[in-house]
PDB file of C-alpha atoms in Angstrom:
ATOM      1  CA  MET A   1      -0.121   0.062  -0.040  1.00 54.00           C
ATOM      2  CA  PRO A   2       1.476   3.514  -0.916  1.00 57.00           C
ATOM      3  CA  ASN A   3       2.173   5.870   1.695  1.00 65.00           C
ATOM      4  CA  GLY A   4       0.428   9.366   1.470  1.00 60.00           C
ATOM      5  CA  PRO A   5      -3.353  10.641   1.397  1.00 60.00           C
ATOM      6  CA  THR A   6      -5.667   8.831  -0.831  1.00 58.00           C
ATOM      7  CA  PRO A   7      -7.635  10.363  -3.479  1.00 59.00           C
ATOM      8  CA  SER A   8     -10.610  10.459  -1.202  1.00 61.00           C
ATOM      9  CA  ARG A   9      -8.556  12.284   1.532  1.00 58.00           C
ATOM     10  CA  PHE A  10      -7.891  14.852  -1.465  1.00 54.00           C
ATOM     11  CA  ALA A  11     -11.366  15.224  -2.411  1.00 59.00           C
ATOM     12  CA  ARG A  12     -12.527  15.533   1.322  1.00 60.00           C
ATOM     13  CA  ARG A  13      -9.986  18.240   1.848  1.00 60.00           C
ATOM     14  CA  GLY A  14     -11.026  20.256  -1.153  1.00 58.00           C
ATOM     15  CA  PHE A  15     -14.335  20.172  -0.099  1.00 57.00           C
ATOM     16  CA  LEU A  16     -13.574  21.378   3.359  1.00 53.00           C
ATOM     17  CA  VAL A  17     -11.231  24.325   2.241  1.00 57.00           C
ATOM     18  CA  GLY A  18     -14.187  25.129  -0.539  1.00 53.00           C
ATOM     19  CA  ALA A  19     -16.759  24.893   2.138  1.00 52.00           C
ATOM     20  CA  GLY A  20     -14.853  27.286   4.495  1.00 51.00           C
ATOM     21  CA  ALA A  21     -14.250  29.896   1.677  1.00 52.00           C
ATOM     22  CA  ALA A  22     -17.911  29.622   1.021  1.00 51.00           C
ATOM     23  CA  ILE A  23     -18.679  30.390   4.706  1.00 55.00           C
ATOM     24  CA  GLY A  24     -16.195  33.100   4.879  1.00 49.00           C
ATOM     25  CA  VAL A  25     -17.548  34.772   1.821  1.00 48.00           C
ATOM     26  CA  ALA A  26     -20.920  34.419   3.181  1.00 49.00           C
ATOM     27  CA  GLY A  27     -20.040  36.131   6.534  1.00 48.00           C
ATOM     28  CA  LEU A  28     -18.480  38.918   4.834  1.00 43.00           C
ATOM     29  CA  ALA A  29     -21.380  39.460   2.621  1.00 47.00           C
ATOM     30  CA  GLY A  30     -23.729  39.272   5.975  1.00 47.00           C
ATOM     31  CA  ALA A  31     -21.633  41.905   7.483  1.00 46.00           C
ATOM     32  CA  ARG A  32     -21.851  44.347   4.912  1.00 49.00           C
ATOM     33  CA  TRP A  33     -25.666  43.571   4.281  1.00 45.00           C
ATOM     34  CA  PHE A  34     -26.353  44.357   7.836  1.00 50.00           C
ATOM     35  CA  ASN A  35     -23.704  47.017   8.093  1.00 52.00           C
ATOM     36  CA  ILE A  36     -22.430  45.713  11.738  1.00 56.00           C
ATOM     37  CA  ALA A  37     -19.353  48.229  11.229  1.00 56.00           C
ATOM     38  CA  ALA A  38     -21.321  51.185  11.043  1.00 57.00           C
ATOM     39  CA  THR A  39     -20.886  53.874  13.645  1.00 57.00           C
ATOM     40  CA  VAL A  40     -22.644  57.194  14.438  1.00 54.00           C
ATOM     41  CA  GLN A  41     -20.322  59.787  13.194  1.00 60.00           C
ATOM     42  CA  GLU A  42     -20.038  63.576  13.334  1.00 68.00           C
ATOM     43  CA  ARG A  43     -22.597  64.215  10.217  1.00 78.00           C
ATOM     44  CA  ASP A  44     -24.896  61.359  11.385  1.00 93.00           C
ATOM     45  CA  LEU A  45     -27.899  61.193  13.422  1.00 96.00           C
ATOM     46  CA  THR A  46     -29.526  58.583  15.389  1.00 95.00           C
ATOM     47  CA  ALA A  47     -33.379  57.564  14.303  1.00 97.00           C
ATOM     48  CA  PRO A  48     -34.227  59.492  17.398  1.00 97.00           C
ATOM     49  CA  GLU A  49     -32.477  62.318  16.713  1.00 96.00           C
ATOM     50  CA  ALA A  50     -33.875  62.448  13.028  1.00 97.00           C
ATOM     51  CA  LEU A  51     -37.559  62.279  14.157  1.00 98.00           C
ATOM     52  CA  ALA A  52     -36.977  64.958  16.376  1.00 98.00           C
ATOM     53  CA  ALA A  53     -35.240  66.861  14.025  1.00 97.00           C
ATOM     54  CA  ALA A  54     -37.560  66.284  11.279  1.00 98.00           C
ATOM     55  CA  GLN A  55     -40.658  67.128  13.558  1.00 97.00           C
ATOM     56  CA  ALA A  56     -39.092  70.385  14.560  1.00 97.00           C
ATOM     57  CA  GLY A  57     -38.496  71.445  10.946  1.00 97.00           C
ATOM     58  CA  GLU A  58     -34.760  71.425  11.396  1.00 97.00           C
ATOM     59  CA  ILE A  59     -34.086  69.029   8.616  1.00 98.00           C
ATOM     60  CA  LEU A  60     -35.739  67.547   5.926  1.00 98.00           C
ATOM     61  CA  LEU A  61     -35.605  63.533   6.378  1.00 98.00           C
ATOM     62  CA  ILE A  62     -35.636  61.546   3.170  1.00 98.00           C
ATOM     63  CA  ASP A  63     -36.354  57.850   3.154  1.00 98.00           C
ATOM     64  CA  ILE A  64     -34.126  56.843  -0.097  1.00 98.00           C
ATOM     65  CA  ARG A  65     -35.749  53.335  -0.198  1.00 98.00           C
ATOM     66  CA  ARG A  66     -37.580  51.596  -2.838  1.00 98.00           C
ATOM     67  CA  PRO A  67     -41.393  51.616  -2.767  1.00 98.00           C
ATOM     68  CA  ASP A  68     -41.721  47.888  -2.221  1.00 97.00           C
ATOM     69  CA  GLU A  69     -39.614  48.551   1.152  1.00 97.00           C
ATOM     70  CA  TRP A  70     -41.904  51.392   2.046  1.00 97.00           C
ATOM     71  CA  ALA A  71     -44.828  49.370   1.490  1.00 97.00           C
ATOM     72  CA  ARG A  72     -43.740  46.590   3.656  1.00 96.00           C
ATOM     73  CA  THR A  73     -42.447  48.669   6.614  1.00 96.00           C
ATOM     74  CA  GLY A  74     -43.917  52.196   6.354  1.00 97.00           C
ATOM     75  CA  ILE A  75     -42.034  55.279   6.057  1.00 98.00           C
ATOM     76  CA  GLY A  76     -40.856  56.967   9.143  1.00 97.00           C
ATOM     77  CA  GLN A  77     -43.086  59.862  10.401  1.00 97.00           C
ATOM     78  CA  GLY A  78     -41.854  63.060   9.169  1.00 96.00           C
ATOM     79  CA  ALA A  79     -39.784  61.741   6.276  1.00 98.00           C
ATOM     80  CA  VAL A  80     -40.233  62.295   2.644  1.00 98.00           C
ATOM     81  CA  ALA A  81     -39.942  59.279   0.629  1.00 98.00           C
ATOM     82  CA  ILE A  82     -37.810  59.616  -2.651  1.00 98.00           C
ATOM     83  CA  ASP A  83     -36.719  56.568  -4.266  1.00 98.00           C
ATOM     84  CA  MET A  84     -32.585  57.014  -4.780  1.00 97.00           C
ATOM     85  CA  ARG A  85     -32.809  54.972  -7.746  1.00 97.00           C
ATOM     86  CA  ARG A  86     -34.853  57.801  -9.839  1.00 97.00           C
ATOM     87  CA  THR A  87     -32.919  59.412 -12.494  1.00 97.00           C
ATOM     88  CA  ASP A  88     -34.424  62.705 -11.636  1.00 98.00           C
ATOM     89  CA  PHE A  89     -33.302  62.098  -7.752  1.00 98.00           C
ATOM     90  CA  ILE A  90     -31.590  65.470  -7.421  1.00 97.00           C
ATOM     91  CA  GLU A  91     -33.970  67.539  -9.277  1.00 98.00           C
ATOM     92  CA  VAL A  92     -37.100  66.036  -7.331  1.00 98.00           C
ATOM     93  CA  LEU A  93     -34.710  66.740  -3.928  1.00 98.00           C
ATOM     94  CA  LEU A  94     -34.041  70.193  -5.050  1.00 98.00           C
ATOM     95  CA  GLY A  95     -37.783  70.757  -5.497  1.00 98.00           C
ATOM     96  CA  HIS A  96     -38.700  69.672  -1.980  1.00 98.00           C
ATOM     97  CA  VAL A  97     -35.928  72.288  -0.555  1.00 98.00           C
ATOM     98  CA  GLY A  98     -36.965  75.112  -2.699  1.00 97.00           C
ATOM     99  CA  GLY A  99     -34.097  74.844  -5.088  1.00 98.00           C
ATOM    100  CA  ARG A 100     -31.512  75.666  -2.209  1.00 98.00           C
ATOM    101  CA  ARG A 101     -28.631  73.140  -1.566  1.00 98.00           C
ATOM    102  CA  ASP A 102     -27.799  74.707   2.087  1.00 98.00           C
ATOM    103  CA  VAL A 103     -30.799  73.266   3.477  1.00 98.00           C
ATOM    104  CA  PRO A 104     -30.216  70.418   6.173  1.00 98.00           C
ATOM    105  CA  VAL A 105     -31.179  67.005   4.500  1.00 98.00           C
ATOM    106  CA  ALA A 106     -30.789  63.995   6.299  1.00 98.00           C
ATOM    107  CA  LEU A 107     -30.861  60.516   4.479  1.00 98.00           C
ATOM    108  CA  ILE A 108     -32.193  57.284   5.926  1.00 98.00           C
ATOM    109  CA  CYS A 109     -32.376  53.781   3.980  1.00 97.00           C
ATOM    110  CA  ALA A 110     -32.648  50.209   5.670  1.00 96.00           C
ATOM    111  CA  ARG A 111     -29.258  49.844   7.349  1.00 92.00           C
ATOM    112  CA  GLY A 112     -27.216  52.907   6.344  1.00 92.00           C
ATOM    113  CA  VAL A 113     -25.112  51.516   3.187  1.00 91.00           C
ATOM    114  CA  ARG A 114     -27.394  53.106   0.516  1.00 95.00           C
ATOM    115  CA  SER A 115     -27.617  56.450   2.636  1.00 95.00           C
ATOM    116  CA  ALA A 116     -24.140  56.578   2.853  1.00 91.00           C
ATOM    117  CA  LYS A 117     -23.346  56.304  -0.687  1.00 93.00           C
ATOM    118  CA  MET A 118     -26.280  58.953  -1.438  1.00 96.00           C
ATOM    119  CA  SER A 119     -24.737  61.243   1.050  1.00 95.00           C
ATOM    120  CA  ALA A 120     -21.647  61.157  -1.062  1.00 94.00           C
ATOM    121  CA  ARG A 121     -23.325  61.919  -4.220  1.00 96.00           C
ATOM    122  CA  LEU A 122     -25.346  64.819  -2.645  1.00 97.00           C
ATOM    123  CA  ASP A 123     -22.054  66.373  -1.280  1.00 96.00           C
ATOM    124  CA  ALA A 124     -20.469  66.152  -5.036  1.00 96.00           C
ATOM    125  CA  ALA A 125     -23.707  67.793  -6.228  1.00 97.00           C
ATOM    126  CA  GLY A 126     -23.336  70.661  -3.908  1.00 98.00           C
ATOM    127  CA  PHE A 127     -25.510  70.125  -1.176  1.00 98.00           C
ATOM    128  CA  THR A 128     -23.639  71.570   1.981  1.00 97.00           C
ATOM    129  CA  GLN A 129     -25.581  70.001   4.813  1.00 97.00           C
ATOM    130  CA  VAL A 130     -26.189  66.392   4.117  1.00 97.00           C
ATOM    131  CA  LEU A 131     -26.595  64.190   7.277  1.00 97.00           C
ATOM    132  CA  ASP A 132     -26.858  60.331   7.535  1.00 96.00           C
ATOM    133  CA  VAL A 133     -28.868  58.073   9.663  1.00 96.00           C
ATOM    134  CA  PRO A 134     -26.517  55.159   9.355  1.00 95.00           C
ATOM    135  CA  GLU A 135     -28.518  52.697  11.687  1.00 95.00           C
ATOM    136  CA  GLY A 136     -31.365  53.294   8.977  1.00 96.00           C
ATOM    137  CA  MET A 137     -34.843  51.514   9.346  1.00 97.00           C
ATOM    138  CA  SER A 138     -33.856  48.202  10.048  1.00 95.00           C
ATOM    139  CA  GLY A 139     -30.661  48.706  12.200  1.00 93.00           C
ATOM    140  CA  SER A 140     -27.035  48.158  11.667  1.00 90.00           C
ATOM    141  CA  GLY A 141     -23.809  48.458  14.047  1.00 87.00           C
ATOM    142  CA  ALA A 142     -24.632  52.088  14.455  1.00 86.00           C
ATOM    143  CA  GLY A 143     -27.904  51.470  16.323  1.00 91.00           C
ATOM    144  CA  PRO A 144     -31.458  49.137  16.390  1.00 95.00           C
ATOM    145  CA  GLY A 145     -32.797  51.132  13.629  1.00 96.00           C
ATOM    146  CA  TRP A 146     -36.112  53.105  13.562  1.00 98.00           C
ATOM    147  CA  ILE A 147     -38.309  50.354  13.434  1.00 97.00           C
ATOM    148  CA  LYS A 148     -36.788  48.304  16.408  1.00 97.00           C
ATOM    149  CA  ARG A 149     -36.796  51.665  18.241  1.00 97.00           C
ATOM    150  CA  GLY A 150     -40.640  51.647  17.796  1.00 98.00           C
ATOM    151  CA  LEU A 151     -40.664  55.228  16.402  1.00 98.00           C
ATOM    152  CA  PRO A 152     -43.777  56.466  14.486  1.00 98.00           C
ATOM    153  CA  LEU A 153     -44.444  55.027  10.957  1.00 98.00           C
ATOM    154  CA  VAL A 154     -46.829  55.957   8.268  1.00 97.00           C
ATOM    155  CA  GLN A 155     -48.190  54.195   5.257  1.00 94.00           C
ATOM    156  CA  PRO A 156     -46.987  55.617   1.862  1.00 90.00           C
ATOM    157  CA  ASN A 157     -49.795  57.372  -0.391  1.00 80.00           C
TER     158      ASN A 157
END
């Protein structure tokens, strides 16, 4: 009998290495999806802060999620729903702020990933007071989220 691993051992090791790699990739994808590394930075608001500021008229809170997400969970009270995928997103937003790019605008999505990207896009478009709600509606590493906090929701029109 020859010394060394048999072909079936090689197959088993290959399977285990492949399975381990798949688990690692899935873990990284899950971490990104749930935005577990999110934190509240200087230009960020927690969900309760965003609600209070929107109700006080200090900010315009924009829910940038998709219409199917709004229908599934509702929209945070005081928020304006504008789907970030709209090609005219900036024009629609400018309509809500009277054409002014210096109005404080806070963005919220599900977990803070899309709102962070859209914040950078609005900065590049000349908006000067863009805030983010990194915990989002569903929660992230930055906090439990609007829904789990029990903050008020309204149904989309």
